[in-house]
mmCIF file of N, CA and C in Angstrom:
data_model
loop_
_atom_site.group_PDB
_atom_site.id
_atom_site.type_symbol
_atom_site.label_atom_id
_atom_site.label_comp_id
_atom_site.label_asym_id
_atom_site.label_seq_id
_atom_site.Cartn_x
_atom_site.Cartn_y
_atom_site.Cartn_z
ATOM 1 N N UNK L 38 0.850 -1.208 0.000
ATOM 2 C CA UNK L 38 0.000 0.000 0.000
ATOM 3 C C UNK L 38 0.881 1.253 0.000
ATOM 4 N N UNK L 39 0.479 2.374 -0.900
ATOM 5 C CA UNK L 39 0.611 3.287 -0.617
ATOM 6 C C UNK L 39 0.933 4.105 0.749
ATOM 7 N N UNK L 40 2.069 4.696 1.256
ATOM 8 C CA UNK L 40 1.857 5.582 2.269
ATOM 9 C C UNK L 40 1.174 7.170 2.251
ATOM 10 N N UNK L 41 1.099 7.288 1.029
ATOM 11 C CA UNK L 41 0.692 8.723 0.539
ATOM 12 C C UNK L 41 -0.731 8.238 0.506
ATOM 13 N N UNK L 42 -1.596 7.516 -0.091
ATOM 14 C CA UNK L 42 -2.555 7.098 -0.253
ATOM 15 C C UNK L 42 -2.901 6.903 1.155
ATOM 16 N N UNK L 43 -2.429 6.406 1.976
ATOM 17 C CA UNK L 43 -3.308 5.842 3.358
ATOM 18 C C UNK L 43 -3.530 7.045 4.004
ATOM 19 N N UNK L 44 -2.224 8.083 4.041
ATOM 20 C CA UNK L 44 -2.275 9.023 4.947
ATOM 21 C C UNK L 44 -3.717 10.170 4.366
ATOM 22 N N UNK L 45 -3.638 10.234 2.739
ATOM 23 C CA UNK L 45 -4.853 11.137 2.440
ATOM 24 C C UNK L 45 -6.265 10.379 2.998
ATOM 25 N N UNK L 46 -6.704 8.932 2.924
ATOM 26 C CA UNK L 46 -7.861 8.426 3.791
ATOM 27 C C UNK L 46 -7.662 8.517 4.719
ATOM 28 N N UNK L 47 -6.790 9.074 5.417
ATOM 29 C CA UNK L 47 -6.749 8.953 7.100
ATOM 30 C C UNK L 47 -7.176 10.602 7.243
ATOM 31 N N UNK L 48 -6.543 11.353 6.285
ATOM 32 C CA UNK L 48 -6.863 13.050 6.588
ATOM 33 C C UNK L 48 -8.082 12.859 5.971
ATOM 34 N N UNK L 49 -8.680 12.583 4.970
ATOM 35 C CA UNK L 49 -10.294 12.722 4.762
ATOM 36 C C UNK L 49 -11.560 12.041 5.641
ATOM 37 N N UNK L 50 -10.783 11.086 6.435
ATOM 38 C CA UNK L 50 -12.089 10.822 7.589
ATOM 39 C C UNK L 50 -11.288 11.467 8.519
ATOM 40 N N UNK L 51 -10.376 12.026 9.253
ATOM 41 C CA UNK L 51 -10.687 12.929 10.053
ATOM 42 C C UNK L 51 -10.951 14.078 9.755
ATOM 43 N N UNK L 52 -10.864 14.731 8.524
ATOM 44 C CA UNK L 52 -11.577 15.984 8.099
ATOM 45 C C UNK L 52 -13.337 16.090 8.347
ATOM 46 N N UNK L 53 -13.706 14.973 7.545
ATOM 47 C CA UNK L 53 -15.269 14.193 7.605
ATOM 48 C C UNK L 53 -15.818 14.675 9.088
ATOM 49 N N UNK L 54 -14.930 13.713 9.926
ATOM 50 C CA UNK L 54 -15.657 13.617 11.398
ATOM 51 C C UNK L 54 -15.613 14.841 12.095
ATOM 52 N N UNK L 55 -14.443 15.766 11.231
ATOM 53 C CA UNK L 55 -14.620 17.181 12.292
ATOM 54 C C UNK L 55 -15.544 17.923 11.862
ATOM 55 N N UNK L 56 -15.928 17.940 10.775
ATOM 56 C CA UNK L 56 -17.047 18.698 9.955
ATOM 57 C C UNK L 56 -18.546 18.030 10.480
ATOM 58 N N UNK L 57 -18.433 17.033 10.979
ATOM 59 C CA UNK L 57 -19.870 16.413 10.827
ATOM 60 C C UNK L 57 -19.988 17.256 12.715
ATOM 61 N N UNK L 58 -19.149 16.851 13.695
ATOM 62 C CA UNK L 58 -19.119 17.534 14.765
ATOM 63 C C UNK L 58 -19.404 18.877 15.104
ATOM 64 N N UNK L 59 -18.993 19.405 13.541
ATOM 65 C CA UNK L 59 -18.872 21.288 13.766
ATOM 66 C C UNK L 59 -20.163 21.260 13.631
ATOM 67 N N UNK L 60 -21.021 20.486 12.301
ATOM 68 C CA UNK L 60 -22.419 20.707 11.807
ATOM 69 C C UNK L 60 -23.392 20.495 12.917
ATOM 70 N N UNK L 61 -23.153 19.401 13.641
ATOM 71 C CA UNK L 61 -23.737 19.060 14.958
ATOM 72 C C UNK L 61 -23.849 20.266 15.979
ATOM 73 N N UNK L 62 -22.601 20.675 16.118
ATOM 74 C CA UNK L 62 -22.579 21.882 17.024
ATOM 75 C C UNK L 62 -23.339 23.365 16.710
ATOM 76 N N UNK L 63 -22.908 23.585 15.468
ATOM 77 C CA UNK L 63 -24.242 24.448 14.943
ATOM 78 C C UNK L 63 -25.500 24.256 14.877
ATOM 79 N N UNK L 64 -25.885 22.822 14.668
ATOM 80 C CA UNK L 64 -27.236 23.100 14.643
ATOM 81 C C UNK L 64 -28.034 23.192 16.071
ATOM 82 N N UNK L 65 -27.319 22.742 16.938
ATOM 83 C CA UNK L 65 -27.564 22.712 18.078
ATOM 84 C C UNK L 65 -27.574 24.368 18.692
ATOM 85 N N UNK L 66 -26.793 25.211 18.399
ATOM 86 C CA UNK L 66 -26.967 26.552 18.754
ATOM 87 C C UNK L 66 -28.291 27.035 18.038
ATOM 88 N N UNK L 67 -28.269 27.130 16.705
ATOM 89 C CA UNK L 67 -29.097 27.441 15.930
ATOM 90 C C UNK L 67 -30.477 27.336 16.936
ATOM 91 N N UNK L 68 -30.939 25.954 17.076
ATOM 92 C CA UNK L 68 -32.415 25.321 17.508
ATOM 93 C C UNK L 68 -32.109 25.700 18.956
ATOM 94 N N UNK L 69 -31.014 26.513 19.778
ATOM 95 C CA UNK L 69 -31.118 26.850 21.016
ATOM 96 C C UNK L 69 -31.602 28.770 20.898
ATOM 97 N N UNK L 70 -31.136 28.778 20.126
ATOM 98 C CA UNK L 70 -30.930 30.008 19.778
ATOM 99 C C UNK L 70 -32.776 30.337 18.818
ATOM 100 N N UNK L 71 -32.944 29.352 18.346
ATOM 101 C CA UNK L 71 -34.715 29.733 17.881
ATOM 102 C C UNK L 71 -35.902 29.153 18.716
ATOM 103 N N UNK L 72 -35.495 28.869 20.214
ATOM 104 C CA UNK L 72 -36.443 28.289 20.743
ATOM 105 C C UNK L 72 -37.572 29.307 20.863
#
C-alpha cells in the first residue's frame, strides 16, 4: 500500500468527522438560539 494514499484516507475521515461535529454543534446553537 501506498503511504501517501493511506495518509490522504486517514486526513479525509478525520476531516469528515470534524465537519460532521462542527455541523452538529451548529445546529444545536441554531435550535437553542430559535427556541
Amino acid at each position: 500500500m501506498n503511504f501517501v494514499w493511506e495518509n490522504t484516507i486517514i486526513s479525509f475521515v478525520i476531516i469528515a468527522i470534524i465537519v460532521v461535529a462542527v455541523w452538529g454543534i451548529i445546529r444545536s446553537i441554531v435550535k437553542s438560539l430559535r427556541k
